[in-house]
Amino acid sequence: MWVAPPLKGGSNKIMGSDALIYSVLIYGLVNGAVIMLTSLGFSLTFGLSGVANLAHGGIYLLSGCLAWILLNTLGLPFLPAAVITMVLAGLLGAGVYWLVLQRVRGLALSEMIVTFTIGIGILEFLRWAGFVTYDFNLPVIIKGSLTIAGVIVDYQRLLVIGVGVLIAVLLWFFSHHTKIGLALRGMAQDEYTALSVGIDSDWAAALSMALGHMIVAMAAIMILPLGLISINVGYDVLTMVLAVTILGGLESTAGLTLASLILGYATAATGMYLNPQWTQVVYLAAIVLVLALRPSGLLGKFKELEERV
Amino acid sequence: MNEAGYRRERLDRGIKVRTDDIFALSSYREILYLTLPRLAAIAALLVFPLLKGVTGIYWQNVVLTACTIALLALSWDLLHSVGLVSLGQAIFFGAGAYATGFFSQHFGWPPLVTIPLATAVGAIFCTVLLYPVLRLRGIYFALITFAMPLLLTRVIEATKILGGNVGMSGLPPLSDTPLDLYLIITVMLICVFGFRRLFDTDYGLVLKAIRENDRSVMAAGFDLQWYRTQAVFIAAIPGAFAGAFLTHYYQFAGLPAFSIEYSILPLASAIVGGPGSFSGVALGAFMLVPLSEALRSFGNLRVVIYSIVVVVFIVILPEGVFNYLQRKYYQIERLVPMEEGGNGQRANIAGS
Amino acid sequence: MDSGPILRAVDLCKDFGGIRAVDRVSFELQKGETLGIIGPNGSGKSTLINLITGFVKPSGGRIFYQGRDITGIAPHKAVMLGMARSFQMPRPFYNMPAYKNLVIPLFSPRTRRLKGGRYGDRDEVAIHLLEDMGFERDSNVPYQPAGVLPHGYVKRLELARCLALEPDLVILDELFSGMSMSEVAGVLPLIERIADEGKTLIMVEHRLRELFRVVDRVIVLNFGRKIAEGAPDVVMANPEVKESYLGSEVEFSA
């Protein structure tokens, strides 16, 4: 994973084993929050409208590049740049829905093909446009760091944890306790019934796409400062979302949180003890293990849903 | 549809009706109507390698690439017909490529042994890898096929097995060009017509039925996962063959075998050509690969262009070029005025 | 081996996210018997069928088929044992001609394993079967895509799909729902014939009058619990059944 902590596998000779354990504990939490924040947008769109937005990685990176352009080329201050990026990402989501997805709505296979190709198109466009060098990085929001139990953690990572938890709670509240959220969830469960009680299906799906994209943009602005902007990040994001969804199930927020934490600690541990390169192997192993042992995911919610179909 | 008071009507051409189910054809015209399209395509493909002097080696290469992409697209279409969307055809290609690379580098076997062996081993490897996900809904299959090439790339990088970043080069070549080209053209034609034949059998009917309504297929006593597994295995064969073949052609097996181009180009070919008809998918590959060669100077922008092409086709012509042409060949389309006393008038009565 | 009941359910339970859809239902079914399952909407009838045929895994209890424990069996294995079910909302293979819809069960491992199941032209057998179900052979109806068939024909197709599997136990989930009086009148003799042929039959139904013409015994479910069991007229006299089933009870006595 690209949010590798500042110490690598070789450093365990310098550090005591206690410090190593503490750093795994803390960075596992950080990684978990990063993973959760990145996957939330995907999970939200899927949960609310049933659209598997495979353009996720593309949007993630596009938001990062957009923010970079706003900050560096146009010289805007951070906050307006972040807000504009999120709004643009949201509009893009709604636009993609109205222009393309609406026409293939209900054809699950076509929906996936379309979002997938849009994502690849965006990523490869960015590669072509030259966002591959090491010049591109976003500024951190708060500089500085603090030391917890002998482990140095910078404020940005703490902020990621905070924002991740905050958004997860807000989304849960939104989808379970507000009128719009309930309407959207009803939509995802039974489109015809929802239509018959006066929920506009297209409006709801476009809204869920826009919301999902805005959260992705926010995640990009929060997380990208921890590393470099590179095209591979866009592909890695989707792999990560895949691992999280397979581990935790597509629909449940609790499953997502749990899976993020597990993967966070697993990647932190491999990053510390082995080599950051191995984190992708961890994802693969997690996917294969879960599919082989417990295909319904850890919390096993979707199996029930499938049975009822 | 366009003009008020008119409706669009499609009628089968008389010659289509006469040649459709009647096996005693009565004239050369009817026989030609039935066979000319496919015979022309086959003849063109078989003659092409002989024209090396006219076309030059470059276009021979383009056709060879088109055939490999067509094989991957055929594999995609077969999966699509069973209701599985593969977003990473590169996994089949890469499995074939690495298998053949491994066999020829470690054991020094000649290509005539390694290619069939790698086709089988690659197909089995992919099937085993994808087997667990076949229990789940389609979206998981799509996500997994998308992620697998990326993950396998990272795994090979991290573990440095099979040549790691560098890959395996200096593999033995197949032969001289015309024979290579004939091999891949033959395999492609066998796949096109073989798959079409397969889907006309009762077994193929079951595969198609899984896509339409898996619950009913289950209620008819079929083990869905097992049938999907068979479909994945059948689909993996042409994909792995394409990988193994191209590996020996370029004498190199490495990480580029898992590149996104081998995933998106077959998908784009299938969408443009027309998913569901295996001939159309091959046609799509023969349209897109030359286009892609013409756009070589654009570099990565080509992938962007494929993406746009896919989205435009899905939105505007979801049936694909082949099915569109086929419809024009078989049917006449015309606007007929809505008759009095037809649906229009009944609606009026209901409204009044 | 065949002396015992063909189907026996013991304390079957199913929870859906805290809601108990089926609550400790037990019953027995002898070979050749016809059983009706009735109850108001949402009383767990369809879930019970799904539990028996393996489409839903029970949360508790056991199911025995011909003395064999089949609790939580995969649906296709249940078919292999000789159970065939229809769906409440039949979704035929819309893009295939009606007769091709039947080729799929005729090609099933279950049918192929039967005596002579491998031989013959499946298309021809399918058309025979459809003719039997009231699809006129010489009309174009059997050759139409299933998507354009009227509802009554879709239901007949669903019944044909079950019978193509040559089952020992036929489970029909609300076959009559959405059919007109005359359509029901057309299908009813077919079902009576199934019963006469000695096949065991379970019917979930809301159309009680038609149901009672066929079945020997009924089970009444309410809120997932079995509240009565017995011969139709005895059960319908039960005050608890009357109370839970008030709307249909009026129709029944009419």
CSV table of C-alpha atoms in Angstrom, one decimal, chain B residues 200 202-203 205-206 208-210 212-224 227, chain C residues 55 75-76 79 87 89 91 93-96 100 103-105 107-109 112 122 161 165:
chain,number,residue,atom,x,y,z
B,200,ASP,CA,-26.8,-24.4,-30.4
B,202,ASP,CA,-28.8,-28.3,-25.4
B,203,TYR,CA,-25.7,-27.9,-23.3
B,205,LEU,CA,-28.9,-23.7,-24.0
B,206,VAL,CA,-28.3,-24.4,-20.3
B,208,LYS,CA,-27.5,-19.3,-21.9
B,209,ALA,CA,-30.3,-20.0,-19.5
B,210,ILE,CA,-28.0,-19.4,-16.5
B,212,GLU,CA,-31.3,-15.3,-18.1
B,213,ASN,CA,-32.6,-16.8,-14.9
B,214,ASP,CA,-30.2,-18.8,-12.7
B,215,ARG,CA,-33.0,-19.6,-10.2
B,216,SER,CA,-35.0,-21.6,-12.7
B,217,VAL,CA,-31.8,-23.4,-13.9
B,218,MET,CA,-31.2,-24.4,-10.3
B,219,ALA,CA,-34.8,-25.6,-9.9
B,220,ALA,CA,-34.2,-27.8,-13.0
B,221,GLY,CA,-31.5,-29.7,-11.1
B,222,PHE,CA,-28.3,-28.1,-12.4
B,223,ASP,CA,-25.4,-27.4,-10.2
B,224,LEU,CA,-24.8,-23.7,-11.1
B,227,TYR,CA,-21.7,-25.3,-15.0
C,55,PHE,CA,-33.4,-22.5,-1.7
C,75,PRO,CA,-31.5,-27.0,-4.6
C,76,HIS,CA,-30.1,-29.0,-7.5
C,79,VAL,CA,-34.1,-32.0,-7.7
C,87,PHE,CA,-42.2,-20.6,-8.4
C,89,MET,CA,-43.5,-15.6,-9.7
C,91,ARG,CA,-39.7,-16.1,-14.6
C,93,PHE,CA,-36.3,-17.8,-20.0
C,94,TYR,CA,-37.9,-14.9,-21.8
C,95,ASN,CA,-35.7,-14.9,-24.9
C,96,MET,CA,-36.1,-18.6,-25.7
C,100,LYS,CA,-36.9,-24.5,-25.5
C,103,VAL,CA,-35.4,-28.6,-23.1
C,104,ILE,CA,-33.5,-27.3,-20.0
C,105,PRO,CA,-35.3,-29.5,-17.5
C,107,PHE,CA,-31.5,-32.0,-20.3
C,108,SER,CA,-31.1,-31.9,-16.5
C,109,PRO,CA,-29.0,-34.6,-14.8
C,112,ARG,CA,-31.0,-38.0,-18.1
C,122,ARG,CA,-35.7,-33.3,-26.6
C,161,ARG,CA,-41.2,-27.4,-16.4
C,165,LEU,CA,-38.3,-33.5,-14.4
